Structure formats: C-alpha cells, structure tokens
CSV table of C-alpha atoms in Angstrom, one decimal:
chain,number,residue,atom,x,y,z
K,827,MET,CA,20.6,-81.0,-63.7
K,828,THR,CA,22.1,-77.7,-62.2
K,829,THR,CA,19.8,-75.9,-59.7
K,830,ILE,CA,20.8,-72.3,-59.5
K,831,TYR,CA,20.2,-70.4,-56.3
K,832,GLU,CA,19.3,-66.9,-55.6
K,833,GLN,CA,21.7,-64.8,-53.9
K,834,ARG,CA,20.5,-62.9,-51.1
K,835,PRO,CA,22.1,-60.0,-49.4
K,836,GLY,CA,22.3,-59.8,-45.9
K,837,ILE,CA,23.6,-62.3,-43.4
K,838,SER,CA,24.9,-65.8,-44.4
K,839,ARG,CA,23.7,-69.2,-42.9
K,840,ARG,CA,27.5,-69.4,-41.4
K,841,GLU,CA,27.7,-65.9,-39.9
K,842,LEU,CA,24.2,-66.1,-38.2
K,843,LEU,CA,25.4,-69.7,-36.6
K,844,LYS,CA,28.9,-67.6,-35.2
K,845,ARG,CA,26.7,-64.5,-33.9
K,846,GLY,CA,24.3,-66.6,-32.0
K,847,THR,CA,20.4,-66.5,-31.8
K,848,ILE,CA,19.6,-63.2,-30.1
K,849,GLY,CA,15.6,-62.7,-30.7
K,850,ALA,CA,15.5,-65.9,-32.9
K,851,ALA,CA,12.4,-67.4,-31.1
K,852,LEU,CA,9.4,-65.7,-29.0
K,853,ILE,CA,6.7,-68.1,-28.3
K,854,ILE,CA,3.1,-67.0,-27.8
K,855,ALA,CA,1.4,-68.8,-25.1
K,856,GLY,CA,-2.2,-67.7,-24.1
K,857,ASN,CA,-2.0,-63.7,-23.4
K,858,ALA,CA,1.9,-63.7,-23.6
K,859,VAL,CA,5.1,-63.4,-25.3
K,860,ILE,CA,7.9,-65.4,-24.0
K,861,SER,CA,11.7,-65.8,-24.8
K,862,PRO,CA,12.5,-69.2,-23.6
K,863,ASP,CA,16.2,-69.1,-24.4
K,864,ARG,CA,16.7,-65.6,-22.8
K,865,ALA,CA,14.1,-66.0,-19.6
K,866,TRP,CA,11.8,-63.0,-19.9
K,867,GLY,CA,8.0,-62.9,-20.7
K,868,MET,CA,5.4,-60.3,-21.1
K,869,GLU,CA,1.6,-60.7,-20.3
K,870,THR,CA,-0.5,-58.9,-22.9
K,871,THR,CA,-4.4,-57.5,-21.6
K,872,ALA,CA,-5.3,-54.9,-24.2
K,873,LEU,CA,-3.6,-56.3,-27.7
K,874,LYS,CA,-3.3,-59.6,-29.0
K,875,PRO,CA,0.2,-61.5,-28.1
K,876,GLU,CA,0.8,-62.0,-31.5
K,877,THR,CA,0.7,-58.2,-32.4
K,878,MET,CA,2.9,-57.8,-29.3
K,879,ALA,CA,5.5,-60.3,-30.8
K,880,THR,CA,5.2,-58.6,-34.1
K,881,LEU,CA,5.9,-55.1,-32.3
K,882,ILE,CA,9.2,-56.5,-31.1
K,883,LYS,CA,10.4,-57.6,-34.4
K,884,LEU,CA,9.0,-54.1,-35.6
K,885,ALA,CA,11.1,-51.9,-33.3
K,886,ARG,CA,14.1,-54.4,-34.1
K,887,ASP,CA,13.6,-53.5,-37.6
K,888,ILE,CA,13.4,-50.0,-37.3
K,889,TYR,CA,16.1,-49.5,-34.9
K,890,PRO,CA,18.6,-52.3,-35.5
K,891,HIS,CA,21.2,-53.4,-32.8
K,892,ASP,CA,22.4,-57.2,-33.3
K,893,ALA,CA,24.2,-57.0,-29.7
K,894,ILE,CA,21.0,-55.8,-27.8
K,895,ALA,CA,18.3,-58.6,-26.3
K,896,ASP,CA,14.5,-58.7,-27.4
K,897,ARG,CA,13.6,-57.8,-23.9
K,898,PHE,CA,14.7,-54.1,-24.2
K,899,TYR,CA,12.6,-54.1,-27.4
K,900,ALA,CA,9.8,-55.4,-25.3
K,901,ILE,CA,10.0,-53.1,-22.7
K,902,ALA,CA,9.9,-50.3,-25.5
K,903,VAL,CA,6.6,-51.3,-27.3
K,904,LYS,CA,5.4,-52.2,-23.9
K,905,GLY,CA,4.0,-48.6,-23.8
K,906,HIS,CA,1.6,-49.6,-26.9
K,907,GLU,CA,0.1,-52.3,-24.8
K,908,THR,CA,-0.8,-50.0,-21.9
K,909,LYS,CA,-1.8,-47.2,-24.3
K,910,ALA,CA,-4.3,-49.7,-26.0
K,911,GLY,CA,-5.8,-50.7,-22.6
K,912,THR,CA,-7.1,-47.3,-22.1
K,913,ASP,CA,-7.6,-45.5,-25.6
K,914,GLU,CA,-9.6,-47.7,-28.3
K,915,ALA,CA,-8.4,-45.5,-31.2
K,916,HIS,CA,-4.7,-46.3,-30.5
K,917,LYS,CA,-5.8,-49.9,-29.9
K,918,LYS,CA,-7.3,-49.9,-33.5
K,919,LEU,CA,-4.3,-48.1,-34.9
K,920,ILE,CA,-1.9,-50.7,-33.6
K,921,GLU,CA,-3.9,-53.8,-34.5
K,922,ASP,CA,-4.9,-52.5,-37.9
K,923,GLY,CA,-1.1,-51.2,-38.4
K,924,ILE,CA,-0.1,-55.1,-37.5
K,925,ALA,CA,-2.6,-57.0,-39.9
K,926,ASP,CA,-1.5,-54.4,-42.5
K,927,LEU,CA,2.1,-55.4,-42.2
K,928,ASP,CA,1.0,-59.3,-42.1
K,929,LYS,CA,-1.1,-58.8,-45.4
K,930,ARG,CA,1.5,-57.0,-47.2
K,931,ALA,CA,4.1,-59.9,-46.2
K,932,GLY,CA,2.1,-62.6,-47.4
K,933,ALA,CA,1.1,-65.9,-46.2
K,934,ASN,CA,3.6,-66.4,-43.1
K,935,GLY,CA,2.9,-62.6,-42.2
K,936,TYR,CA,5.7,-60.0,-41.3
K,937,ARG,CA,7.3,-62.1,-38.4
K,938,GLY,CA,7.6,-64.9,-40.9
K,939,LEU,CA,9.6,-63.1,-43.6
K,940,GLY,CA,13.2,-64.3,-42.7
K,941,TRP,CA,15.2,-61.4,-44.6
K,942,GLU,CA,15.5,-58.3,-42.7
K,943,ASP,CA,15.6,-56.6,-46.2
K,944,ASP,CA,12.3,-58.0,-47.2
K,945,ARG,CA,10.8,-56.5,-43.7
K,946,VAL,CA,12.6,-53.0,-44.2
K,947,ALA,CA,10.9,-53.2,-48.0
K,948,ILE,CA,7.7,-53.3,-46.3
K,949,LEU,CA,8.6,-50.4,-43.7
K,950,ARG,CA,9.9,-48.2,-46.6
K,951,ASP,CA,6.2,-48.6,-48.1
K,952,ILE,CA,4.4,-47.4,-44.8
K,953,GLU,CA,7.0,-45.2,-43.3
K,954,THR,CA,4.3,-42.3,-43.9
K,955,THR,CA,1.4,-44.0,-42.3
K,956,PRO,CA,0.2,-42.7,-39.1
K,957,PHE,CA,0.9,-46.6,-37.5
K,958,PHE,CA,4.4,-46.5,-38.5
K,959,GLN,CA,5.1,-43.0,-37.3
K,960,ALA,CA,3.3,-43.5,-34.2
K,961,VAL,CA,5.4,-46.8,-33.4
K,962,ARG,CA,8.7,-45.0,-34.6
K,963,GLY,CA,8.2,-41.8,-32.4
K,964,ASP,CA,7.4,-43.5,-29.3
K,965,LEU,CA,10.2,-46.1,-29.7
K,966,VAL,CA,12.9,-43.1,-30.3
K,967,VAL,CA,12.6,-42.4,-26.6
K,968,SER,CA,11.1,-45.6,-25.0
K,969,PHE,CA,13.8,-47.6,-26.3
K,970,TYR,CA,17.0,-45.2,-26.1
K,971,ASN,CA,15.7,-44.0,-22.6
K,972,GLN,CA,16.5,-47.4,-20.8
K,973,LYS,CA,19.2,-46.9,-18.6
K,974,GLU,CA,20.7,-50.4,-18.7
K,975,LEU,CA,21.3,-49.7,-22.4
K,976,TRP,CA,23.5,-46.4,-22.2
K,977,PRO,CA,26.6,-48.0,-21.3
K,978,HIS,CA,26.3,-50.0,-24.5
K,979,PHE,CA,25.8,-46.3,-26.7
K,980,GLY,CA,28.6,-45.1,-24.3
K,981,TYR,CA,26.3,-42.7,-22.9
K,982,GLU,CA,27.0,-41.8,-19.2
K,983,GLY,CA,23.7,-40.0,-18.6
K,984,GLU,CA,23.2,-36.7,-17.5
K,985,SER,CA,26.2,-34.3,-15.9
K,986,TYR,CA,24.4,-31.6,-14.2
K,987,SER,CA,24.4,-33.7,-10.9
K,988,LYS,CA,28.2,-34.4,-11.3
K,989,GLY,CA,29.4,-31.1,-12.0
K,990,GLY,CA,29.0,-30.8,-16.0
K,991,TYR,CA,30.7,-32.2,-18.9
K,992,ILE,CA,33.8,-29.7,-18.9
K,993,ALA,CA,35.7,-31.5,-16.2
K,994,ARG,CA,34.5,-34.7,-17.0
K,995,GLY,CA,35.8,-35.5,-20.4
K,996,PHE,CA,33.1,-34.3,-22.7
K,997,ASP,CA,35.4,-35.0,-25.5
K,998,ASP,CA,36.5,-38.7,-25.1
K,999,ILE,CA,33.5,-40.3,-26.9
K,1000,GLU,CA,35.2,-43.5,-28.4
K,1001,TRP,CA,32.7,-44.4,-31.0
K,1002,LEU,CA,33.0,-41.0,-32.8
C-alpha cells in the first residue's frame, strides 16, 4: 500500500531545523505571554493572554521578518493592550477579531495553523475588516519605529541633527 502525501508549499522540515526556532513557542501562563527560549515576557491586564499571543503571531504574518525575534512584535502589539484598558470599544474590536480568526482557522485556532500560507489565506479574507485595518495600521508605525530594529533594515535614523543626507552618503543604500 502506497501513501501519497500532499506537497505543501512553504518551508520544508529540513529548512526549519536549519534556521532554528525563532518565535516557535509562546507560553501563556496566568495573565502573561512568555517566550522561555528567548527570555522575555509580557503581562496583560486588559486583553486575554491568548489574544496577545495571537496578535504577536498575526503581526509576524502581516509583516514577516524571519530574523527578527517575537519580542519586537510583542512590543509592537502592546499598544492594543494599553488602548483596550481605557477604550472598551477597542477591546471588543480586538477580542472579537481574534475570536473570528480562531473560528475561521478551525479546531486549533489561528496560532495552531502550522502553515503560514494557511494563515495568510485567512488574512486575505479579512483584510478589509475594521479589525485587520486597525492592527495593520498600528503595526506599520509601532513595529518599524523601534530604534533597535533600524540597523536591521539599513535605516540610520533622522539626519537633520547630523548635517543632512547629502554629505552623509544618501545613495549608499546596500539593499536596493
């Protein structure tokens, strides 16, 4: 008897093992989201820890950067936790949006989907919703405005205080 396995697009098991486990495990304990292998954690008070863990995964799926640790994504979505503490409508938007993601993903929820392509397909279905737009719109600022990440993207910061770009090699961008 021959078993035929479905070929899935994306990363192979061998490639995953070569790359390591960036962002592989987030533990939810009480009212906190913890990454034991990367030594960081985040306490939650307004949103459920499960919601924050899903927001971190969602942020990584919206703006994927394999070499960037989950803690930077956690910092980026922390604003939703803060805003949910003072704005009941925002809290409902986020909690209901995550519940919808989990429902669309099936029995194991959004975080339980192992293939990025499956999660991205769900995101394409909801990309016009107020929930998705709120998360994506906030992420573009809260994620890319972290000074620790700027060197990773080749951005040196503002130039006015350093004399401007013209005398500082404005055309030396290596990644273009």
